[in-house]
Amino acid sequence: MHFCDGKITQLEWVTSKQRLPMNSSKPIRTALSFPEKRSYGELALLHGRYRELAPHLVPLDYTNNPDIKLPLSLLVSMPELKENPFRDRIVQTFSEDGQGDLSFNDFVDMFSALCESSSRELKTRYAFKIYDFNRDNLICKEDLEKTINKLTKGELTPEEVTLVCDKAIEEADLDGDSKLSFADFENMISKAPDFLSTFHVRI
Amino acid sequence: MPPKRKKDVALRSEDVGIEIDAQEDSGSEEEARRRARNRRAKPSPRRAKRPVSDDEDEEEEEEEPPRRKGRRGKAKVQDSDEEEEEEEKKGRKKKPVKASNRKKKAVKEESEEEEEESAEERGKNKKRGKAPSKKEKEEQNKVKKGGKDKGSEKNKRKNSGKFSSSSGSGSDSDSLSEGEMELLKEEVEEKKKLITTLRNKPWRMKRRLQQLKEAQAFVEKFEGALGKGKGRKLYAYKVMMAKKLIKFKRDFENFKTACIPWERKIKEVESHFGSSVASYFIFLRWMYGLNLVLFGLMFGLVVMPEVLMGLPYGSIPRKTVPRPLQETAMDYSVLLDFGGFMKYSVLFYGYYNDERTIGVLQFRLPLSYLLVGVGIFGYSLMVVIRTMARNANEGGDGTDEGDFNFSWKMFTSWDYLIGNPETADNKFASITTSFKESIVDEQENQKNENIHLRRFLRVLANFFILCTLGGSGYLIYFVVKRSQEFAEINQDNLSWFEKNEVEFVMSLLGLVCPPLFETIGELEEYHPRVALKWQLGRIFALFLGNLYTFLFALFDEVNTKLENEKSIKNATITAYNEYYSNYSSFYNTTDVPPLDIQPADAIRGPCWETAVGIEFVKLTVSDIQVTYLTILIGDFLRAVLVRFLNYCWCWDLEAGFPSYGEFDISGNVLGLIFNQGMIWMGAFYAPGLVGLNVLRLLSSMYYQCWAVMSCNVPHERVFKASRSNNFYMALLLLVLFLSLLPVVYTIMTLSPSFDCGPFSGREKMYEIVMETIEKDLPAFIGNIFTYATNPGLILPAVLLMVLALYYLNALSKGYQQANLDLKKKMQMTRDEEKNRRNNKDSTNQVMKDLDDLLPNRSLIPPPEEEEPPPPVVQKGSKSPKLKPGSAANGRGVNLQKEVSLAAANPRGVVNRPPGPRGGPPGNVRGPQPGAGRGRGRGGPPPRQ
């Protein structure tokens, strides 16, 4: 085919994709079809979703490559995330500054990691980050407690929560430091039967 | 780019300048062309495109080497212009390249690589101009997480190195040698793999894009060189098809789930009440399925043929309501008692005619009736046993066997797909419930008190319960005996209580005993799941008494009816004989015309089969009524009262005494099982009973689902039901056998009524089979049957079966043992592994400290740390990078030389990260700044 397909630069990609709805010249489209193997339509859809969160903020035309980020409060109101008990963590995990503000790049990142066809390894990695509330690269007891309280809406008694946390650490912790490192987490989750089927979002 | 690298380059590279310039030039030329083609773009980011255009440029060179020289001069000028521009923005980047212009050819590739990188940098730089703040941040980030960036740079370098080198090979000559083809192919494959796996790398989008573009350009180019440029289209097609397939599969799964009846209802119940309550509904659904099949058999093979092809109503006595009863035959109360028209309808045994074949199809209805009656048992038996076997395979008595029960629950139970608030609520409830279930299990495991006390309590409880059961058994026996005595006395002398004594006692026992058992059962302190089983077994034993009285009464009735019938039969026969003799003597002829009596007026026997059928139907109906009323009053009314009276009551009704009802699992399950027993027994005498039961189960499903969701509260200790409903199934099997006995007994020993039903006129019901074998089947089959029923043959067969049973039993025991051993072994391995890790962690403190120290070195990697690339990769990556000037030399020789040179050169093309930086994945916790981020492994650097 054409070399120009491959020659679309990163800059161009970044800028041109923001204008997708209006511009669909072929080279761009093909260039877009490969990143993430998302088709043009999917990206346009994603951008549509991104823009619909704040139509006045996100322009259709990105020629000047403005620095647009949507705040966490807007993002968690997406129907895909609205009911998720970990919505704040998800958004924070994928935001570059860790504060939960997502640029469109981060946004695409998020949905490509959470999409059905992304790999187990990638999902494991992001899941670990999501469940690591205090971002110390270890899932410690406080993280587990937060996870449980989010999962059960705080309906378990503190004793029950402690019991569950202790059991979970006892099960998965292989190196005996009472915390789950990524290796522990990966080992545990790689044997989970329904991790892949539950840890994904369709958009 | 870290400064030290610049220095390296500055020291070494020398005469690369020209080449680079030329390349850059042609790159920009290309750029210009492209710009012309594509006007839409803003001030073009040409530099950013450098790596790609470089490649293409080289491709062009390949095609037309002579033109190149001419271009060079011009190019230089242009290039220097560009460089000046560049220097304004980022002078330091360019310097090393310029300085590096004095070096030998051997390092050429090296420096060129650097150059390319700097070009990339420039591209980035430009972009930064566009989006300053973001880029700035990015840059800062990069500085901060040096490890990651180094990794990525490494990758970049690797890629660009490959680019240039392999493109060099392309320019070397028109045709590629075999070995190079292979290498190229390998690399293309590698790149392709990178493209496909790129999305699996936990990188930021920007980095991925960059990697992707490089890899793509490479593949683009060399796929063409290898003659498979169409790969991409095919690839895209494949990807698309794979996607479609996934989607189709998903839809199909959804469809399949949607096809399971009541799946959502049950899931909803399960999420709020736990799997134990859901197990009842699953059992109910299973029962419904079974009954649908039975219904299909019965109606398809017995009822429908009779309705369609049999004689119509009113044609013969058995199909007609007797004249004295016709007045009230349509009264509602009569119909409600299944008298009148109901009794003489297709729903009951008596309606069927004994003609051997009916209709044009010559359908053998009596035979069909018998076979279906027996077949229902056969089918049910088969299904129950098969289900039990399958459940046993799935195994487990509900205890969690997974090693990671709690962690899985914690990390994988939330379904990220949920977007519906209602579903989310259900999911929250179900997760909470499942946690509670597991907690109960865990608490049971941890509980270890005085074992002797517990044993004593259990024995005591069992003693109490046995006493209760014995007492109630005796009570039942006593009452039944008394009722038989009463039956002999004139009915008018009895009081109401005496007449209904049996029913009264039975319902009293049914009311008092289950709660009593439950109270006593609390002494035992079993796990609730086990306690449920005990409870089920005990109530089952109690209900057996119920069954016993019922059957007892029924057989009494049948016996009296049989005697009654005998006298009527005799009377009828005498009447006929009288008529004949009178007629012949009166008219003095032997040619007697048949007696002309209206069907409604004919003398008829009591037809005990229909009576039994009616009995069963009545029982089923009353059971339905009682069940539904209990739910309505016991659950619904109670819930309403508790809810609304709570506003004006002296104590808290909801939390205090009456509270809301809990779902009574044991009672409901046993009710269902015994009801099914009634159906099995009654179906032979009342074919319509199966249809009635199907309706009952259907309505019960909706009604109970509603009731449990609206009026009940979850159990105090929500427990996990055993995964296999095998205990329910076992009880069902027992009931099936119990109900099989009376039916088979009547078929084999009792003689059917002489004037009603499909077997009338025969001595025994099963004779219909003999008759068919004799009359309708070839003689040799009859012979076979005769031999097969020979005791001499049956006894060895039974013996053989017993032996087989024994053998299989032994076999299964052996497997079980092996299973246990393996489980133990697995547990041991796991523990061992855990221990080993623990030990290593604690003892190797020194090593740990060392590990912590290591990464600091990676900031200033000494040259010798960079391991020389392995020869194979080297060959592919290095040898082809020959400039046109050097192309004159023999390639083979040059190749060797290059290899050796590269090996000696510490700045050789790096195909993999050096040791310390690559870091083992286990090191992720370490605070090393460069924990292998670039490899896509190891822990991510702390963000923020």
PDB file of C-alpha atoms in Angstrom, chain A residues 1-17 19 23 25 27-28 30 33-39 42 63-65 67 69 79-80 82-86 90 93-99 103 105-106 108-109 112 114-119 121-122 125-126 129-131 135 137-139 144 147-148 150-153 155-156 160 163-165 167-168 170-177 180-182 184-185 187-189 191-195 197-202, chain B residues 30-31 34 37-38 40-42 45-46 48-50 52-53 56 59 124 126-127 130-131 133-135 137-138 141 145 195-210 212-213 216-217 220-221 229 232-233 235-236 239 243 246 250 254 402-422 424-425 427-428 431-432 435-436 438-439 442-443 446 830 833-835 837-838 841 921-922 924-925 933 936-944:
ATOM      1  CA  MET A   1       0.000   0.000   0.000  1.00  0.00           C
ATOM      2  CA  HIS A   2       1.263   3.481   0.613  1.00  0.00           C
ATOM      3  CA  PHE A   3       4.119   4.369   2.715  1.00  0.00           C
ATOM      4  CA  CYS A   4       2.332   7.393   3.806  1.00  0.00           C
ATOM      5  CA  ASP A   5       0.135   5.203   5.888  1.00  0.00           C
ATOM      6  CA  GLY A   6       3.031   4.344   8.016  1.00  0.00           C
ATOM      7  CA  LYS A   7       4.319   7.819   7.858  1.00  0.00           C
ATOM      8  CA  ILE A   8       1.619   9.491   9.765  1.00  0.00           C
ATOM      9  CA  THR A   9       3.508  10.834  12.657  1.00  0.00           C
ATOM     10  CA  GLN A  10       2.632  10.671  16.186  1.00  0.00           C
ATOM     11  CA  LEU A  11       1.898  14.326  16.228  1.00  0.00           C
ATOM     12  CA  GLU A  12      -0.362  14.019  13.304  1.00  0.00           C
ATOM     13  CA  TRP A  13      -2.063  11.100  14.804  1.00  0.00           C
ATOM     14  CA  VAL A  14      -2.676  12.840  18.025  1.00  0.00           C
ATOM     15  CA  THR A  15      -4.014  15.880  16.356  1.00  0.00           C
ATOM     16  CA  SER A  16      -5.843  14.353  13.495  1.00  0.00           C
ATOM     17  CA  LYS A  17      -7.782  11.870  15.488  1.00  0.00           C
ATOM     18  CA  ARG A  19     -10.925  15.823  14.169  1.00  0.00           C
ATOM     19  CA  ASN A  23     -12.048  14.359   8.450  1.00  0.00           C
ATOM     20  CA  SER A  25      -9.193  11.019   4.443  1.00  0.00           C
ATOM     21  CA  PRO A  27      -4.281   7.796   5.115  1.00  0.00           C
ATOM     22  CA  ILE A  28      -5.442   8.929   8.465  1.00  0.00           C
ATOM     23  CA  THR A  30      -5.622   3.579   7.991  1.00  0.00           C
ATOM     24  CA  SER A  33      -6.902   1.520  12.249  1.00  0.00           C
ATOM     25  CA  PHE A  34      -3.706   0.135  13.574  1.00  0.00           C
ATOM     26  CA  PRO A  35      -3.074   1.747  16.872  1.00  0.00           C
ATOM     27  CA  GLU A  36      -4.845  -0.442  19.284  1.00  0.00           C
ATOM     28  CA  LYS A  37      -6.330  -2.195  16.348  1.00  0.00           C
ATOM     29  CA  ARG A  38      -9.286  -0.003  16.861  1.00  0.00           C
ATOM     30  CA  SER A  39     -11.139   0.734  13.786  1.00  0.00           C
ATOM     31  CA  GLU A  42     -14.334   2.779  17.334  1.00  0.00           C
ATOM     32  CA  THR A  63      -5.459  21.550  15.043  1.00  0.00           C
ATOM     33  CA  ASN A  64      -3.767  23.528  17.732  1.00  0.00           C
ATOM     34  CA  ASN A  65      -3.516  20.506  19.900  1.00  0.00           C
ATOM     35  CA  ASP A  67      -4.278  20.569  26.289  1.00  0.00           C
ATOM     36  CA  LYS A  69      -8.256  17.141  30.251  1.00  0.00           C
ATOM     37  CA  PRO A  79     -22.666   5.010  32.431  1.00  0.00           C
ATOM     38  CA  GLU A  80     -19.878   2.486  32.005  1.00  0.00           C
ATOM     39  CA  LYS A  82     -21.145   5.021  37.153  1.00  0.00           C
ATOM     40  CA  GLU A  83     -22.050   1.853  38.998  1.00  0.00           C
ATOM     41  CA  ASN A  84     -18.559   0.596  39.457  1.00  0.00           C
ATOM     42  CA  PRO A  85     -17.431   0.741  43.071  1.00  0.00           C
ATOM     43  CA  PHE A  86     -13.876   1.310  41.917  1.00  0.00           C
ATOM     44  CA  ILE A  90      -9.948   3.307  37.653  1.00  0.00           C
ATOM     45  CA  THR A  93      -5.030   4.804  37.554  1.00  0.00           C
ATOM     46  CA  PHE A  94      -5.267   5.800  33.959  1.00  0.00           C
ATOM     47  CA  SER A  95      -4.686   9.467  34.403  1.00  0.00           C
ATOM     48  CA  GLU A  96      -1.168  10.581  33.807  1.00  0.00           C
ATOM     49  CA  ASP A  97      -0.924  12.773  36.844  1.00  0.00           C
ATOM     50  CA  GLY A  98      -2.696  10.346  39.122  1.00  0.00           C
ATOM     51  CA  GLN A  99      -5.289  12.897  40.040  1.00  0.00           C
ATOM     52  CA  SER A 103      -6.700  13.533  28.382  1.00  0.00           C
ATOM     53  CA  ASN A 105      -5.042   9.771  25.064  1.00  0.00           C
ATOM     54  CA  ASP A 106      -5.509   8.493  28.572  1.00  0.00           C
ATOM     55  CA  VAL A 108      -8.350   5.723  24.866  1.00  0.00           C
ATOM     56  CA  ASP A 109      -5.764   4.048  27.002  1.00  0.00           C
ATOM     57  CA  SER A 112      -8.194  -0.236  25.404  1.00  0.00           C
ATOM     58  CA  LEU A 114     -10.401  -2.576  29.787  1.00  0.00           C
ATOM     59  CA  CYS A 115     -11.703  -3.809  26.468  1.00  0.00           C
ATOM     60  CA  GLU A 116     -12.560  -7.412  25.983  1.00  0.00           C
ATOM     61  CA  SER A 117      -9.646  -8.380  23.810  1.00  0.00           C
ATOM     62  CA  SER A 118      -6.790  -6.953  25.777  1.00  0.00           C
ATOM     63  CA  SER A 119      -4.434  -9.462  27.260  1.00  0.00           C
ATOM     64  CA  GLU A 121      -1.135  -9.579  31.516  1.00  0.00           C
ATOM     65  CA  LEU A 122      -2.212  -6.056  30.776  1.00  0.00           C
ATOM     66  CA  ARG A 125      -1.266  -5.028  35.702  1.00  0.00           C
ATOM     67  CA  TYR A 126      -3.994  -2.453  35.651  1.00  0.00           C
ATOM     68  CA  LYS A 129      -2.900  -0.677  40.122  1.00  0.00           C
ATOM     69  CA  ILE A 130      -6.585  -0.159  40.625  1.00  0.00           C
ATOM     70  CA  TYR A 131      -6.702  -2.189  43.786  1.00  0.00           C
ATOM     71  CA  ARG A 135      -0.138   3.503  45.246  1.00  0.00           C
ATOM     72  CA  ASN A 137       2.958  -0.939  44.571  1.00  0.00           C
ATOM     73  CA  LEU A 138       1.859  -3.263  47.309  1.00  0.00           C
ATOM     74  CA  ILE A 139      -1.628  -4.288  48.199  1.00  0.00           C
ATOM     75  CA  LEU A 144      -7.969  -4.833  50.999  1.00  0.00           C
ATOM     76  CA  THR A 147     -11.765  -2.980  48.467  1.00  0.00           C
ATOM     77  CA  ILE A 148     -14.120  -5.014  50.610  1.00  0.00           C
ATOM     78  CA  LYS A 150     -16.475  -0.813  48.394  1.00  0.00           C
ATOM     79  CA  LEU A 151     -17.601  -4.225  47.206  1.00  0.00           C
ATOM     80  CA  THR A 152     -20.120  -4.777  49.964  1.00  0.00           C
ATOM     81  CA  LYS A 153     -21.082  -1.174  50.519  1.00  0.00           C
ATOM     82  CA  GLU A 155     -22.341  -4.158  55.033  1.00  0.00           C
ATOM     83  CA  LEU A 156     -19.887  -6.461  56.703  1.00  0.00           C
ATOM     84  CA  GLU A 160     -15.781  -9.919  59.255  1.00  0.00           C
ATOM     85  CA  LEU A 163     -11.281 -11.975  58.816  1.00  0.00           C
ATOM     86  CA  VAL A 164     -11.657 -11.701  55.073  1.00  0.00           C
ATOM     87  CA  CYS A 165      -8.539  -9.563  54.734  1.00  0.00           C
ATOM     88  CA  LYS A 167      -7.702 -14.888  54.808  1.00  0.00           C
ATOM     89  CA  ALA A 168      -7.047 -13.189  51.516  1.00  0.00           C
ATOM     90  CA  GLU A 170      -2.910 -15.715  53.865  1.00  0.00           C
ATOM     91  CA  GLU A 171      -4.059 -17.258  50.625  1.00  0.00           C
ATOM     92  CA  ALA A 172      -2.230 -15.109  48.166  1.00  0.00           C
ATOM     93  CA  ASP A 173       0.845 -13.888  49.950  1.00  0.00           C
ATOM     94  CA  LEU A 174       3.739 -16.074  48.950  1.00  0.00           C
ATOM     95  CA  ASP A 175       6.661 -14.177  50.383  1.00  0.00           C
ATOM     96  CA  GLY A 176       5.309 -13.798  53.850  1.00  0.00           C
ATOM     97  CA  ASP A 177       5.370 -10.039  54.192  1.00  0.00           C
ATOM     98  CA  LEU A 180       0.483  -8.633  48.204  1.00  0.00           C
ATOM     99  CA  SER A 181       3.163  -7.726  45.764  1.00  0.00           C
ATOM    100  CA  PHE A 182       2.486  -7.723  42.079  1.00  0.00           C
ATOM    101  CA  ASP A 184       1.612 -12.494  44.401  1.00  0.00           C
ATOM    102  CA  PHE A 185      -1.258 -10.756  42.764  1.00  0.00           C
ATOM    103  CA  ASN A 187       0.018 -15.575  40.625  1.00  0.00           C
ATOM    104  CA  MET A 188      -3.348 -15.416  42.319  1.00  0.00           C
ATOM    105  CA  ILE A 189      -5.241 -13.781  39.522  1.00  0.00           C
ATOM    106  CA  LYS A 191      -5.615 -18.900  38.398  1.00  0.00           C
ATOM    107  CA  ALA A 192      -8.882 -17.073  38.807  1.00  0.00           C
ATOM    108  CA  PRO A 193     -11.443 -18.528  36.460  1.00  0.00           C
ATOM    109  CA  ASP A 194     -13.508 -15.454  35.779  1.00  0.00           C
ATOM    110  CA  PHE A 195     -11.098 -12.592  36.039  1.00  0.00           C
ATOM    111  CA  SER A 197     -14.691 -12.201  31.904  1.00  0.00           C
ATOM    112  CA  THR A 198     -15.429  -9.720  34.624  1.00  0.00           C
ATOM    113  CA  PHE A 199     -12.605  -7.278  34.243  1.00  0.00           C
ATOM    114  CA  HIS A 200     -13.692  -5.627  31.063  1.00  0.00           C
ATOM    115  CA  VAL A 201     -15.910  -2.859  29.865  1.00  0.00           C
ATOM    116  CA  ARG A 202     -17.775  -2.580  26.636  1.00  0.00           C
TER     117      ARG A 202
ATOM    118  CA  GLU B  30       9.916  13.306   0.684  1.00  0.00           C
ATOM    119  CA  GLU B  31       8.298  15.442   3.239  1.00  0.00           C
ATOM    120  CA  ARG B  34       3.883  14.485   0.989  1.00  0.00           C
ATOM    121  CA  ARG B  37      -0.149  15.656  -1.592  1.00  0.00           C
ATOM    122  CA  ASN B  38      -1.792  16.318   1.661  1.00  0.00           C
ATOM    123  CA  ARG B  40      -4.976  19.603   5.058  1.00  0.00           C
ATOM    124  CA  ALA B  41      -2.163  19.403   7.562  1.00  0.00           C
ATOM    125  CA  LYS B  42      -0.977  22.303   9.636  1.00  0.00           C
ATOM    126  CA  PRO B  45       5.844  18.380  11.547  1.00  0.00           C
ATOM    127  CA  ARG B  46       8.483  17.116   9.270  1.00  0.00           C
ATOM    128  CA  ALA B  48       8.833  14.196  13.708  1.00  0.00           C
ATOM    129  CA  LYS B  49       8.516  12.016  10.719  1.00  0.00           C
ATOM    130  CA  ARG B  50      12.139  11.471  10.388  1.00  0.00           C
ATOM    131  CA  VAL B  52      10.004   6.717   8.840  1.00  0.00           C
ATOM    132  CA  SER B  53      11.000   8.914   5.996  1.00  0.00           C
ATOM    133  CA  GLU B  56      11.653   5.296   2.715  1.00  0.00           C
ATOM    134  CA  GLU B  59      14.172   2.402  -0.203  1.00  0.00           C
ATOM    135  CA  LYS B 124       9.459  15.511  19.647  1.00  0.00           C
ATOM    136  CA  LYS B 126       8.847  20.327  17.514  1.00  0.00           C
ATOM    137  CA  LYS B 127       5.796  18.837  18.898  1.00  0.00           C
ATOM    138  CA  LYS B 130       2.901  22.827  19.564  1.00  0.00           C
ATOM    139  CA  ALA B 131       1.633  21.657  22.849  1.00  0.00           C
ATOM    140  CA  SER B 133       2.513  22.509  28.578  1.00  0.00           C
ATOM    141  CA  LYS B 134       1.737  18.909  27.952  1.00  0.00           C
ATOM    142  CA  LYS B 135       5.044  18.173  26.429  1.00  0.00           C
ATOM    143  CA  LYS B 137       5.063  17.753  31.660  1.00  0.00           C
ATOM    144  CA  GLU B 138       5.839  14.730  29.679  1.00  0.00           C
ATOM    145  CA  ASN B 141       7.853  12.867  33.781  1.00  0.00           C
ATOM    146  CA  LYS B 145      11.173   8.141  35.828  1.00  0.00           C
ATOM    147  CA  ILE B 195       2.414  -4.819  16.517  1.00  0.00           C
ATOM    148  CA  THR B 196       0.029  -7.449  17.681  1.00  0.00           C
ATOM    149  CA  THR B 197       1.236  -7.453  21.222  1.00  0.00           C
ATOM    150  CA  LEU B 198       1.700  -3.756  21.481  1.00  0.00           C
ATOM    151  CA  ARG B 199      -1.636  -3.233  23.018  1.00  0.00           C
ATOM    152  CA  ASN B 200      -0.696  -5.628  25.740  1.00  0.00           C
ATOM    153  CA  LYS B 201       2.136  -3.487  26.889  1.00  0.00           C
ATOM    154  CA  PRO B 202       1.296  -1.346  29.839  1.00  0.00           C
ATOM    155  CA  TRP B 203       2.667   1.783  28.289  1.00  0.00           C
ATOM    156  CA  ARG B 204       1.216   5.178  27.870  1.00  0.00           C
ATOM    157  CA  MET B 205      -0.529   5.781  24.646  1.00  0.00           C
ATOM    158  CA  LYS B 206       2.147   8.069  23.292  1.00  0.00           C
ATOM    159  CA  ARG B 207       4.852   5.547  23.657  1.00  0.00           C
ATOM    160  CA  ARG B 208       2.816   2.868  22.118  1.00  0.00           C
ATOM    161  CA  LEU B 209       2.087   5.033  19.157  1.00  0.00           C
ATOM    162  CA  GLN B 210       5.691   5.647  18.576  1.00  0.00           C
ATOM    163  CA  LEU B 212       3.872   1.078  16.637  1.00  0.00           C
ATOM    164  CA  LYS B 213       4.796   3.458  13.942  1.00  0.00           C
ATOM    165  CA  GLN B 216       4.738  -0.645  11.158  1.00  0.00           C
ATOM    166  CA  ALA B 217       7.013   1.195   8.850  1.00  0.00           C
ATOM    167  CA  GLU B 220       5.439  -2.173   5.510  1.00  0.00           C
ATOM    168  CA  LYS B 221       8.716  -1.874   3.832  1.00  0.00           C
ATOM    169  CA  GLY B 229       2.840  -6.829   0.852  1.00  0.00           C
ATOM    170  CA  ARG B 232      -1.585  -6.273   5.912  1.00  0.00           C
ATOM    171  CA  LYS B 233      -4.906  -6.501   4.199  1.00  0.00           C
ATOM    172  CA  TYR B 235      -4.159  -9.331   8.536  1.00  0.00           C
ATOM    173  CA  ALA B 236      -6.769  -6.640   8.871  1.00  0.00           C
ATOM    174  CA  VAL B 239      -8.496  -9.284  12.826  1.00  0.00           C
ATOM    175  CA  LYS B 243     -13.544  -9.743  16.259  1.00  0.00           C
ATOM    176  CA  ILE B 246     -15.810 -13.111  19.354  1.00  0.00           C
ATOM    177  CA  ARG B 250     -20.658 -13.619  23.013  1.00  0.00           C
ATOM    178  CA  ASN B 254     -26.047 -14.501  25.903  1.00  0.00           C
ATOM    179  CA  GLY B 402     -10.006 -23.069  45.720  1.00  0.00           C
ATOM    180  CA  ASP B 403      -6.737 -21.948  47.141  1.00  0.00           C
ATOM    181  CA  PHE B 404      -7.690 -18.378  46.593  1.00  0.00           C
ATOM    182  CA  ASN B 405     -11.272 -18.309  47.658  1.00  0.00           C
ATOM    183  CA  PHE B 406     -11.262 -14.982  49.414  1.00  0.00           C
ATOM    184  CA  SER B 407      -8.833 -13.198  47.173  1.00  0.00           C
ATOM    185  CA  TRP B 408     -10.749 -14.251  44.105  1.00  0.00           C
ATOM    186  CA  LYS B 409     -13.929 -13.042  45.667  1.00  0.00           C
ATOM    187  CA  MET B 410     -12.271  -9.784  46.417  1.00  0.00           C
ATOM    188  CA  PHE B 411     -10.598  -9.106  43.124  1.00  0.00           C
ATOM    189  CA  THR B 412     -12.691 -10.796  40.519  1.00  0.00           C
ATOM    190  CA  SER B 413     -16.221 -10.759  41.784  1.00  0.00           C
ATOM    191  CA  TRP B 414     -17.210  -7.328  40.592  1.00  0.00           C
ATOM    192  CA  ASP B 415     -18.327  -7.438  37.020  1.00  0.00           C
ATOM    193  CA  TYR B 416     -17.035  -4.306  35.338  1.00  0.00           C
ATOM    194  CA  LEU B 417     -19.688  -4.625  32.690  1.00  0.00           C
ATOM    195  CA  ILE B 418     -22.449  -3.699  35.035  1.00  0.00           C
ATOM    196  CA  GLY B 419     -23.925  -0.385  34.137  1.00  0.00           C
ATOM    197  CA  ASN B 420     -27.457  -0.731  35.348  1.00  0.00           C
ATOM    198  CA  PRO B 421     -28.200   0.544  38.862  1.00  0.00           C
ATOM    199  CA  GLU B 422     -30.557  -2.300  39.611  1.00  0.00           C
ATOM    200  CA  ALA B 424     -25.430  -3.177  40.458  1.00  0.00           C
ATOM    201  CA  ASP B 425     -27.557  -3.367  43.572  1.00  0.00           C
ATOM    202  CA  LYS B 427     -24.422  -7.519  42.481  1.00  0.00           C
ATOM    203  CA  PHE B 428     -23.576  -5.723  45.665  1.00  0.00           C
ATOM    204  CA  ILE B 431     -21.136 -10.207  46.687  1.00  0.00           C
ATOM    205  CA  THR B 432     -22.041  -9.437  50.264  1.00  0.00           C
ATOM    206  CA  PHE B 435     -18.718 -13.112  51.428  1.00  0.00           C
ATOM    207  CA  LYS B 436     -21.015 -13.947  54.277  1.00  0.00           C
ATOM    208  CA  SER B 438     -17.601 -17.915  52.943  1.00  0.00           C
ATOM    209  CA  ILE B 439     -17.211 -16.251  56.304  1.00  0.00           C
ATOM    210  CA  GLU B 442     -14.441 -20.069  57.611  1.00  0.00           C
ATOM    211  CA  GLN B 443     -15.808 -19.550  61.074  1.00  0.00           C
ATOM    212  CA  GLN B 446     -11.848 -22.126  62.853  1.00  0.00           C
ATOM    213  CA  ARG B 830       1.965 -25.304  47.939  1.00  0.00           C
ATOM    214  CA  GLU B 833       6.704 -23.374  48.134  1.00  0.00           C
ATOM    215  CA  LYS B 834       5.376 -20.858  50.542  1.00  0.00           C
ATOM    216  CA  ASN B 835       7.814 -21.904  53.180  1.00  0.00           C
ATOM    217  CA  ARG B 837       9.908 -18.325  49.769  1.00  0.00           C
ATOM    218  CA  ASN B 838       9.517 -17.235  53.290  1.00  0.00           C
ATOM    219  CA  ASP B 841      13.192 -13.834  52.097  1.00  0.00           C
ATOM    220  CA  PRO B 921      10.471  -9.313  37.618  1.00  0.00           C
ATOM    221  CA  GLY B 922      10.675 -10.327  41.218  1.00  0.00           C
ATOM    222  CA  VAL B 924       9.532  -4.952  41.310  1.00  0.00           C
ATOM    223  CA  ARG B 925       9.147  -4.033  44.872  1.00  0.00           C
ATOM    224  CA  ARG B 933       9.730  -0.568  32.839  1.00  0.00           C
ATOM    225  CA  GLY B 936       6.943  -4.148  29.827  1.00  0.00           C
ATOM    226  CA  ARG B 937       7.546  -6.164  32.916  1.00  0.00           C
ATOM    227  CA  GLY B 938       8.143  -5.458  36.500  1.00  0.00           C
ATOM    228  CA  GLY B 939       6.306  -2.929  38.528  1.00  0.00           C
ATOM    229  CA  PRO B 940       5.283   0.392  37.167  1.00  0.00           C
ATOM    230  CA  PRO B 941       7.058   3.365  38.581  1.00  0.00           C
ATOM    231  CA  PRO B 942       5.106   5.230  41.179  1.00  0.00           C
ATOM    232  CA  ARG B 943       2.937   7.674  39.455  1.00  0.00           C
ATOM    233  CA  GLN B 944       2.388  11.228  40.588  1.00  0.00           C
TER     234      GLN B 944
END
